[in-house]
XYZ file of C-alpha atoms in Angstrom:
671
model
C -40.469 7.351 28.213
C -39.418 9.157 25.058
C -42.965 9.023 23.700
C -44.375 10.142 27.038
C -41.962 13.074 27.136
C -42.815 13.956 23.538
C -46.500 14.012 24.396
C -46.066 15.980 27.647
C -43.864 18.727 26.243
C -46.507 20.207 23.874
C -48.986 20.468 26.761
C -46.505 22.352 28.916
C -45.637 24.647 26.004
C -49.309 25.355 25.363
C -49.882 26.319 28.988
C -46.768 28.484 29.024
C -47.767 30.170 25.775
C -51.241 30.956 27.096
C -49.650 32.509 30.192
C -47.292 34.556 28.012
C -50.175 35.899 25.923
C -52.052 36.916 29.074
C -48.978 38.792 30.271
C -48.574 40.465 26.830
C -52.210 41.578 26.597
C -51.467 45.158 27.791
C -48.907 45.541 24.966
C -51.348 44.660 22.169
C -52.308 48.329 21.443
C -48.615 49.148 21.096
C -47.582 46.145 18.951
C -50.598 45.969 16.625
C -49.876 49.200 14.667
C -46.315 48.025 13.963
C -47.530 45.317 11.570
C -44.836 42.782 10.679
C -42.389 44.244 13.199
C -44.986 43.894 15.937
C -45.549 40.223 15.081
C -41.849 39.451 15.453
C -41.594 41.469 18.671
C -44.476 39.400 20.093
C -42.654 36.179 19.102
C -39.465 37.455 20.737
C -41.280 38.280 23.978
C -43.014 34.880 24.059
C -39.804 32.946 23.438
C -38.203 33.279 26.944
C -41.360 32.001 28.670
C -41.595 29.018 26.313
C -37.868 28.254 26.590
C -37.909 28.228 30.404
C -40.968 25.954 30.512
C -39.460 23.526 27.973
C -36.096 23.418 29.740
C -37.703 22.699 33.122
C -39.564 19.746 31.628
C -36.639 18.268 29.654
C -33.362 19.355 31.282
C -31.512 16.309 29.885
C -32.232 17.305 26.310
C -31.800 21.104 26.226
C -31.325 21.241 22.473
C -34.634 19.428 21.882
C -36.457 21.704 24.337
C -34.981 24.857 22.815
C -35.876 23.742 19.319
C -39.469 23.080 20.368
C -39.739 26.498 22.033
C -38.293 28.333 19.033
C -40.591 26.458 16.657
C -43.739 27.305 18.618
C -42.705 30.946 19.092
C -41.749 31.709 15.483
C -44.233 29.650 13.447
C -47.031 32.298 13.406
C -44.528 35.080 12.664
C -42.904 33.151 9.817
C -46.263 32.378 8.224
C -47.344 35.995 8.537
C -44.104 37.157 6.941
C -44.500 34.862 3.921
C -48.143 35.896 3.595
C -47.056 39.518 3.527
C -44.181 38.986 1.053
C -46.278 36.906 -1.342
C -49.021 39.522 -1.331
C -51.785 37.138 -0.300
C -55.252 38.725 -0.249
C -56.812 39.642 3.079
C -55.506 41.406 6.154
C -51.838 41.738 6.832
C -49.965 39.807 9.543
C -51.627 40.035 12.914
C -50.672 39.342 16.514
C -51.194 35.892 18.013
C -53.033 37.534 20.915
C -55.703 38.808 18.496
C -56.050 35.441 16.690
C -56.460 32.676 19.314
C -57.052 30.047 16.625
C -53.378 30.317 15.684
C -52.436 29.214 19.165
C -53.988 25.791 18.654
C -52.602 25.408 15.124
C -49.008 26.194 16.097
C -48.988 23.905 19.128
C -50.746 21.058 17.318
C -48.056 21.171 14.613
C -45.335 21.138 17.281
C -46.954 18.177 19.055
C -47.147 16.134 15.847
C -43.504 16.928 15.034
C -42.307 15.903 18.517
C -44.287 12.659 18.420
C -42.956 11.847 14.955
C -39.334 12.471 15.936
C -39.512 10.780 19.329
C -37.198 7.777 19.724
C -39.139 4.457 19.501
C -38.996 1.875 22.344
C -35.863 -0.239 22.356
C -36.610 -3.857 21.257
C -36.386 -6.511 23.961
C -37.611 -4.233 26.756
C -34.161 -2.706 27.401
C -34.665 0.832 28.596
C -32.481 3.695 27.515
C -30.313 4.956 30.345
C -29.491 8.627 30.744
C -25.829 8.044 30.066
C -26.344 6.189 26.820
C -24.643 7.862 23.915
C -25.626 6.879 20.353
C -22.830 4.894 18.792
C -24.093 4.958 15.206
C -23.935 8.011 12.957
C -27.005 10.156 12.348
C -29.691 9.205 9.870
C -28.635 11.930 7.460
C -25.062 10.667 7.241
C -26.219 7.068 6.982
C -28.526 8.074 4.140
C -25.672 9.887 2.381
C -23.411 6.867 2.882
C -26.050 4.602 1.398
C -26.463 7.039 -1.482
C -22.713 7.039 -2.104
C -22.832 3.288 -2.588
C -25.137 3.926 -5.536
C -22.929 6.642 -7.000
C -22.576 4.904 -10.340
C -26.321 4.725 -10.819
C -26.731 8.321 -9.639
C -23.938 9.431 -11.943
C -25.597 7.716 -14.871
C -28.912 9.331 -13.925
C -27.269 12.758 -13.726
C -25.588 12.188 -17.077
C -28.912 11.180 -18.618
C -30.507 14.294 -17.125
C -27.811 16.516 -18.627
C -28.155 14.786 -21.990
C -31.930 15.210 -21.851
C -31.515 18.915 -21.156
C -29.031 19.238 -24.014
C -31.369 17.373 -26.378
C -34.263 19.639 -25.510
C -32.115 22.760 -25.893
C -30.906 21.573 -29.305
C -34.443 20.814 -30.392
C -35.832 24.163 -29.277
C -32.958 26.207 -30.694
C -32.984 24.329 -34.026
C -36.742 24.729 -34.338
C -36.607 28.434 -33.490
C -33.741 29.032 -35.931
C -35.427 27.130 -38.758
C -38.783 28.819 -38.159
C -37.070 32.207 -38.272
C -35.055 31.445 -41.402
C -37.963 30.222 -43.526
C -39.625 33.630 -43.102
C -36.613 35.574 -44.369
C -36.673 37.356 -47.687
C -35.083 35.829 -50.770
C -32.158 38.266 -50.773
C -30.981 36.679 -47.539
C -30.826 33.203 -49.092
C -29.144 34.483 -52.245
C -26.445 36.169 -50.153
C -25.919 33.324 -47.666
C -24.338 30.029 -48.762
C -26.467 26.986 -48.057
C -23.423 25.233 -46.555
C -23.094 27.998 -43.959
C -26.709 27.550 -42.867
C -26.232 23.784 -42.757
C -23.145 24.229 -40.567
C -25.186 26.250 -38.084
C -27.675 23.410 -37.657
C -25.220 20.513 -37.678
C -22.316 22.015 -35.704
C -22.972 25.312 -33.962
C -26.420 24.613 -32.492
C -25.269 21.415 -30.657
C -22.094 23.174 -29.566
C -23.962 26.111 -28.029
C -26.463 23.820 -26.321
C -23.728 21.624 -24.844
C -21.909 24.632 -23.409
C -24.765 25.656 -21.123
C -25.333 22.636 -18.829
C -21.793 21.292 -19.037
C -20.194 24.675 -18.435
C -22.555 25.570 -15.598
C -21.909 22.255 -13.848
C -18.139 22.504 -14.181
C -17.919 26.182 -13.239
C -20.210 25.916 -10.237
C -18.362 22.908 -8.807
C -14.925 24.458 -9.251
C -16.067 27.837 -7.938
C -17.432 26.364 -4.717
C -14.272 24.316 -4.133
C -12.021 27.291 -4.889
C -13.917 29.505 -2.431
C -13.813 26.863 0.320
C -10.098 26.078 -0.116
C -9.285 29.782 -0.442
C -11.068 30.464 2.851
C -8.937 27.814 4.580
C -5.794 29.334 3.107
C -6.704 32.782 4.374
C -7.341 31.294 7.805
C -3.920 29.632 7.869
C -1.761 32.443 6.511
C -3.481 35.612 5.257
C -0.363 37.185 3.767
C 0.656 34.084 1.838
C -2.931 33.570 0.712
C -3.027 37.041 -0.868
C 0.169 36.271 -2.758
C -1.105 32.879 -3.907
C -4.441 34.293 -5.021
C -2.682 36.763 -7.318
C -2.827 33.912 -9.796
C -6.558 34.508 -10.226
C -6.548 38.078 -11.680
C -3.473 37.368 -13.834
C -5.066 34.171 -15.097
C -8.352 35.927 -15.846
C -6.558 38.675 -17.784
C -4.560 36.276 -19.966
C -7.545 34.042 -20.599
C -9.737 36.979 -21.566
C -7.192 38.055 -24.181
C -6.871 34.471 -25.379
C -10.643 34.076 -25.520
C -11.070 37.205 -27.644
C -8.423 36.014 -30.094
C -9.838 32.510 -30.193
C -13.348 33.752 -30.887
C -12.151 35.867 -33.815
C -10.129 33.012 -35.285
C -12.957 30.573 -34.717
C -15.374 32.810 -36.608
C -12.910 32.997 -39.514
C -12.449 29.227 -39.307
C -16.183 28.645 -39.506
C -16.498 30.933 -42.532
C -13.603 29.152 -44.246
C -15.194 25.762 -43.533
C -18.482 27.025 -44.932
C -16.733 28.167 -48.127
C -15.077 24.772 -48.485
C -18.353 22.928 -47.955
C -20.154 25.286 -50.356
C -17.510 24.609 -53.001
C -17.904 20.850 -52.605
C -21.684 21.142 -52.748
C -21.540 23.296 -55.872
C -19.092 20.974 -57.602
C -21.206 17.913 -56.881
C -24.348 19.659 -58.142
C -22.602 20.770 -61.356
C -20.604 17.573 -62.000
C -22.060 17.222 -65.496
C -20.947 20.733 -66.462
C -17.504 20.067 -64.966
C -17.207 16.872 -66.961
C -18.379 18.523 -70.207
C -15.789 21.317 -69.989
C -13.016 19.114 -68.480
C -12.763 21.407 -65.473
C -11.745 18.732 -62.962
C -8.263 20.224 -62.451
C -9.646 23.697 -61.798
C -12.092 22.368 -59.228
C -9.338 20.384 -57.498
C -7.148 23.492 -57.328
C -9.983 25.561 -55.893
C -10.675 22.925 -53.271
C -6.952 22.757 -52.437
C -6.888 26.539 -51.897
C -9.906 26.378 -49.600
C -8.332 23.599 -47.550
C -5.058 25.541 -47.351
C -6.870 28.542 -45.877
C -8.510 26.329 -43.278
C -5.173 24.755 -42.394
C -3.512 28.162 -42.021
C -6.198 29.356 -39.632
C -5.955 26.146 -37.618
C -2.178 26.468 -37.331
C -2.567 30.049 -36.157
C -5.041 28.943 -33.502
C -2.622 26.268 -32.271
C 0.315 28.693 -32.164
C -1.629 31.269 -30.185
C -2.823 28.561 -27.807
C 0.771 27.483 -27.191
C 1.854 31.097 -26.631
C -0.881 31.885 -24.112
C -0.279 28.582 -22.340
C 3.411 29.498 -21.990
C 2.541 32.953 -20.630
C 0.147 31.493 -18.098
C 2.646 28.844 -16.948
C 5.361 31.481 -16.485
C 3.003 33.658 -14.395
C 1.970 30.635 -12.356
C 5.595 29.654 -11.747
C 6.533 33.214 -10.779
C 3.736 33.427 -8.208
C 4.644 30.059 -6.709
C 8.311 31.071 -6.382
C 7.172 34.291 -4.746
C 4.991 32.355 -2.262
C 7.855 29.989 -1.428
C 10.251 32.889 -0.871
C 7.795 34.689 1.399
C 6.886 31.503 3.284
C 10.597 30.849 3.891
C 10.900 34.293 5.470
C 7.867 33.765 7.689
C 9.061 30.312 8.706
C 12.494 31.719 9.599
C 10.923 34.550 11.625
C 8.570 32.179 13.437
C 5.305 33.554 12.063
C 4.270 30.125 10.796
C 5.138 26.566 11.695
C 6.369 23.851 9.311
C 3.009 22.086 9.658
C 1.114 25.232 8.656
C 3.459 25.705 5.688
C 3.008 22.152 4.435
C -0.773 22.416 4.823
C -0.810 25.777 3.048
C 1.207 24.458 0.122
C -1.133 21.498 -0.229
C -4.067 23.904 -0.244
C -2.311 26.068 -2.806
C -1.826 23.114 -5.112
C -5.455 22.167 -4.642
C -6.809 25.632 -5.296
C -4.500 25.922 -8.300
C -6.185 22.961 -9.958
C -9.646 24.431 -9.296
C -8.594 27.838 -10.588
C -7.279 26.163 -13.731
C -10.604 24.415 -14.236
C -12.400 27.713 -13.647
C -10.270 29.619 -16.113
C -10.179 27.011 -18.844
C -13.799 26.049 -18.258
C -14.954 29.654 -18.381
C -12.834 30.273 -21.452
C -14.301 27.216 -23.153
C -17.782 28.257 -22.093
C -17.303 31.716 -23.619
C -15.822 30.224 -26.770
C -18.682 27.778 -27.243
C -21.259 30.416 -26.456
C -19.581 32.858 -28.845
C -19.690 30.186 -31.534
C -23.410 30.832 -31.598
C -22.961 34.508 -32.410
C -24.022 33.862 -35.984
C -27.096 32.040 -34.705
C -28.145 35.059 -32.655
C -27.499 37.316 -35.661
C -29.829 35.167 -37.727
C -32.463 35.181 -34.992
C -32.229 38.970 -34.646
C -32.499 39.576 -38.383
C -35.858 40.917 -39.466
C -37.223 40.089 -42.951
C -37.653 43.104 -45.201
C -41.081 42.046 -46.422
C -44.194 42.000 -44.279
C -46.288 38.815 -44.019
C -48.915 40.309 -41.766
C -51.863 40.287 -44.176
C -55.235 39.046 -42.924
C -57.613 39.030 -45.906
C -59.055 35.626 -46.828
C -62.070 36.206 -49.082
C -64.138 33.096 -49.812
C -63.864 33.590 -53.585
C -61.382 35.238 -55.922
C -61.978 36.252 -59.542
C -58.271 36.198 -60.357
C -58.057 39.707 -61.837
C -54.437 40.931 -61.596
C -53.327 44.537 -62.047
C -49.803 45.959 -62.135
C -50.001 49.706 -61.360
C -46.830 51.678 -62.162
C -44.621 48.977 -60.698
C -40.869 49.562 -60.502
C -38.294 47.210 -59.087
C -34.532 47.181 -58.600
C -32.467 44.299 -57.284
C -30.371 45.193 -54.225
C -27.175 44.009 -55.887
C -27.648 46.299 -58.894
C -29.453 49.425 -57.691
C -28.415 51.599 -60.655
C -30.242 49.474 -63.230
C -33.988 49.040 -62.572
C -35.441 45.801 -63.896
C -39.014 47.134 -64.095
C -39.890 50.798 -64.756
C -43.467 52.017 -64.239
C -44.949 48.774 -65.541
C -48.752 48.834 -65.878
C -50.858 46.002 -67.336
C -53.803 43.732 -66.502
C -54.354 39.982 -66.397
C -58.106 39.606 -66.793
C -60.192 36.975 -65.087
C -61.261 34.066 -67.282
C -58.542 34.732 -69.857
C -55.120 33.412 -70.764
C -52.610 36.259 -70.807
C -49.116 35.722 -72.198
C -46.119 37.698 -70.979
C -43.519 37.937 -73.736
C -40.269 39.743 -74.253
C -36.561 39.195 -74.855
C -34.202 37.880 -72.216
C -33.701 40.377 -69.417
C -36.883 42.307 -70.160
C -38.305 41.686 -66.664
C -40.667 38.733 -67.197
C -39.348 36.591 -64.352
C -39.215 39.598 -62.049
C -42.876 40.340 -62.767
C -43.709 36.706 -61.948
C -41.767 36.949 -58.676
C -43.709 40.085 -57.717
C -47.033 38.406 -58.494
C -46.032 35.362 -56.440
C -44.949 37.862 -53.773
C -41.535 36.327 -53.586
C -40.445 39.969 -53.695
C -42.156 43.300 -53.101
C -42.043 46.155 -55.642
C -39.884 49.164 -54.949
C -42.730 51.437 -56.009
C -46.201 50.894 -57.395
C -48.687 48.197 -56.450
C -49.650 44.701 -57.572
C -53.378 44.114 -57.062
C -55.391 40.901 -56.967
C -59.117 41.581 -57.391
C -58.410 45.225 -56.594
C -56.659 44.450 -53.273
C -52.868 44.894 -52.783
C -51.089 41.583 -52.356
C -49.611 42.426 -48.895
C -53.145 42.597 -47.457
C -53.796 38.911 -48.178
C -52.932 36.274 -45.593
C -49.635 34.667 -46.571
C -50.694 31.015 -46.839
C -54.045 31.913 -48.404
C -52.340 33.928 -51.146
C -50.017 31.096 -52.101
C -52.883 28.641 -52.246
C -54.632 30.940 -54.721
C -51.626 32.027 -56.793
C -49.637 28.990 -57.959
C -46.467 28.882 -60.044
C -45.220 26.044 -62.264
C -41.757 26.379 -63.790
C -40.030 24.707 -66.682
C -38.000 22.357 -64.483
C -39.750 22.170 -61.099
C -38.420 20.249 -58.139
C -40.298 17.389 -56.565
C -39.814 16.148 -53.033
C -38.680 12.709 -51.973
C -41.722 10.463 -51.777
C -44.332 9.031 -54.088
C -46.066 10.731 -56.996
C -49.281 10.826 -54.987
C -47.573 12.530 -52.043
C -46.115 15.169 -54.364
C -49.422 15.918 -56.078
C -51.520 16.192 -52.896
C -48.766 18.068 -51.039
C -50.305 20.343 -48.405
C -53.905 19.299 -49.126
C -56.193 17.307 -46.843
C -59.186 15.117 -47.672
C -58.446 15.105 -51.393
C -60.903 12.990 -53.407
C -59.561 10.370 -55.779
C -61.767 11.706 -58.606
C -60.262 15.206 -58.203
C -56.774 13.745 -58.200
C -57.364 11.828 -61.417
C -59.046 14.836 -63.061
C -56.045 17.072 -62.321
C -53.564 14.426 -63.538
C -55.560 13.870 -66.758
C -55.764 17.608 -67.453
C -51.999 17.941 -66.908
C -51.264 15.050 -69.284
C -49.683 13.016 -66.451
C -52.236 10.202 -66.233
C -50.855 8.134 -69.095
C -47.274 7.910 -67.864
C -48.382 7.390 -64.230
C -50.528 4.411 -65.191
C -47.638 3.038 -67.234
C -45.404 2.859 -64.165
C -45.182 -0.437 -62.315
C -46.304 1.062 -58.984
C -48.457 3.811 -60.480
C -49.248 6.591 -58.027
C -47.066 4.935 -55.392
C -43.875 5.219 -57.476
C -40.995 6.840 -55.614
C -39.723 9.937 -57.428
C -36.352 10.052 -55.642
C -34.491 13.080 -54.360
C -35.651 16.232 -56.188
C -37.678 13.951 -58.470
C -34.498 12.604 -60.060
C -36.055 9.254 -61.005
C -38.439 10.988 -63.415
C -37.637 12.711 -66.693
C -37.834 16.498 -66.897
C -41.100 16.385 -68.850
C -42.620 13.929 -66.336
C -41.629 16.152 -63.420
C -43.306 19.093 -65.134
C -46.500 17.073 -65.668
C -46.588 16.098 -61.990
C -46.069 19.748 -60.998
C -48.904 20.819 -63.334
C -51.195 18.214 -61.761
C -50.227 19.489 -58.308
C -51.120 23.059 -59.329
C -54.412 22.184 -61.044
C -55.557 20.084 -58.080
C -55.644 23.293 -56.041
C -57.912 25.031 -58.590
C -55.980 28.300 -58.252
C -57.398 31.732 -58.895
C -54.205 32.620 -60.791
C -52.060 29.933 -62.448
C -48.610 31.110 -63.563
C -46.823 28.985 -66.157
C -43.199 30.031 -66.526
C -41.960 28.199 -69.661
C -44.034 25.211 -68.509
C -45.897 24.626 -71.824
C -44.495 22.948 -74.924
C -45.632 23.470 -78.486
C -48.094 20.605 -78.231
C -49.710 22.148 -75.133
C -50.619 25.562 -76.579
C -54.353 24.987 -76.125
C -54.115 23.438 -72.631
C -54.391 26.729 -70.720
C -57.703 27.622 -72.386
C -59.080 24.156 -71.625
C -58.148 24.507 -67.949
C -59.909 27.863 -67.711
C -63.060 26.509 -69.407
C -63.054 23.427 -67.134
C -62.772 25.597 -63.999
C -59.420 24.160 -62.985
C -57.974 27.703 -63.051
C -59.764 31.024 -63.226
C -56.915 33.037 -64.728
C -53.722 31.899 -66.454
C -50.562 33.933 -66.949
C -48.185 32.288 -69.418
C -44.522 33.245 -69.692
C -43.062 31.743 -72.835
C -40.894 32.356 -75.875
C -42.652 29.752 -78.073
C -44.647 31.425 -80.899
C -47.396 28.778 -80.921
C -47.947 29.160 -77.166
C -47.992 32.965 -77.421
C -50.418 32.976 -80.370
C -52.833 30.738 -78.446
C -53.217 33.341 -75.641
C -56.230 35.647 -75.392
C -54.052 38.688 -74.712
C -50.377 39.542 -74.940
C -48.226 41.846 -72.834
C -44.817 42.477 -74.399
C -42.016 43.773 -72.179
C -38.831 45.403 -73.382
C -36.047 46.901 -71.284
C -38.206 46.687 -68.134
C -41.248 48.488 -69.585
C -44.478 47.530 -71.371
C -44.009 48.166 -75.074
C -47.133 46.491 -76.491
C -50.445 45.001 -75.337
C -53.302 43.432 -77.285
C -54.410 40.229 -78.924
C -51.855 38.169 -80.887
C -53.561 39.094 -84.168
C -53.500 42.819 -83.353
C -49.841 42.765 -82.442
C -48.928 40.878 -85.622
C -50.663 43.504 -87.712
C -48.711 46.314 -86.003
C -45.378 44.778 -87.059
C -43.827 46.126 -83.882
C -41.910 44.637 -80.987
C -43.927 41.406 -80.950
C -43.315 40.771 -84.633
C -39.597 41.435 -84.225
C -39.579 39.065 -81.246
C -41.139 36.295 -83.340
C -38.598 36.912 -86.090
C -35.767 36.572 -83.547
C -34.776 40.249 -83.474
C -34.403 42.484 -80.451
C -33.352 39.500 -78.446
C -31.162 41.442 -76.077
C -32.072 43.361 -73.013
C -30.607 44.372 -69.771
C -29.713 41.396 -67.611
C -31.875 40.428 -64.701
C -30.494 39.242 -61.398
C -29.906 35.490 -61.168
C -33.188 33.628 -61.109
C -34.154 31.430 -58.232
C -34.738 28.595 -60.618
C -36.124 25.357 -59.313
C -35.881 26.459 -55.677
C -38.563 29.045 -56.306
C -40.820 26.479 -57.867
C -40.221 24.106 -54.966
C -41.124 26.795 -52.472
C -44.304 27.597 -54.355
C -45.242 23.945 -54.618
C -44.611 23.410 -50.901
C -46.924 26.310 -50.119
């Protein structure tokens, strides 16, 4: 019978709907211009006819009949509304009377729904009597009850989902932060301790990422419960509820003050921890120097001072936490005493009953716990989110130099020109390191850059490598300013090798072919032979597959330099820069590399007379300016600055800013 009724009801509704549309036909000219309003007016006018027909057919199930009538009446209007809101192409919502096809669609959907929800025949042929009342709970509650039995599995699944979200947030934020930092200028890295950057990745990034899903889950759950319980309290006793809810604004005020103080102290704490870690890192890196000068006691005292500062900040944080906790507990106690006093008055005057009072107090205790979770959770959320303030500062920082060049010519001659270049380090703006420096490094030649300490040689190399940009003037490569070249292309064509370069953990082969693809074995061996590295590599037990250790520590300094030279020559650079990378026995190597086509132009920075005399041309710097240029023989005959330099005179000059050292060479090699 249920299936029969479910199949008969759609037919009756269809007939009733057709009758309603016939009766509404005269109103079509009035409703059509109204658009969406007209569609809903038509549905409203159809609804009484459909409801009466459905109720006459199924008087024992009025709710089912009403639901069917409402569904049939509103389905076209709802679809038209969504079509209008979503901006679907085509005509706007129209009346059902002007689109008869919709009549069949709406009623067919209703018929399928009624047939699907109809009660199935009772097994055993027992018919359902009109007075039967279902004894079992509804399917929704039974499904929820069954779900609750699997709460442990669902809880584990939810936990895994939260952890997955946190992992993805950490990954994305770490990647974005690292990608942004590697494009910063060198002044940023010189002014920021490495330990501070490491702390951001190891501590602050996970902390910020954990605060988002955990805090949102906790705050949303407590907020919903607080609103629900608060509504019940207002329903029981509005006056008492207003008094009890005074705890919320007072709690928010105290926690906001506490949060501001905690954020400030936490920032100071993080900076102190970074200083401590930086001191440890520096001491470990310079342990040989500490041992040579017997400075162990001084380093211990410095570390003790750093730890004392951290401890002082931590104690201050704990004291302020205790103070604000005391203030909040006193306010909470005062409000509860006030509620009890007022409830006693209302109970005495008969405004509330003892049962209402007991229920209200239970609700108050319940809402108090949720408010506490809200306040502490929100405070913790703000604190954790504020811990990432330094991260957002790093992400918002823009590098001073521009890396937006696009030029990638197929060939470069390697002709370098310095045109009236001046440069001043940001930390010492009153003393320029280079002043209107102009010289050339010609293609196919070996040019040596000489001068006393502090004359600007390393700064000139940094400008040519575009590790820095000149304050004024221009550095040209083949007549084109360096900023116009694409960043990666430029550093494949201009390669630097320093006196003590860093290698990366891995094998010798991996360090030499770093960043190159499809490198031929013959090219690899040619570069290693030209760099003088082939003999010692073949003498190793594992040859090219020998592990060099962290920073190449398993190799001697000379072996590391040979590997770095092989790495540079394998790239066949247009400009090869050798910063104190040649010994006295290598004075003729640069010319051989140019003749063999392994490098088109070589710029040598050295203080060794034999290396300088082997160059094709010399550029002598003094006090940040070019004082002499010419061949070694010409400069010897002049008996000027170059001759005094060879004799050991004029060895002083204004100091340059601290050099990047091996880090600069590592960055160049990685490029």
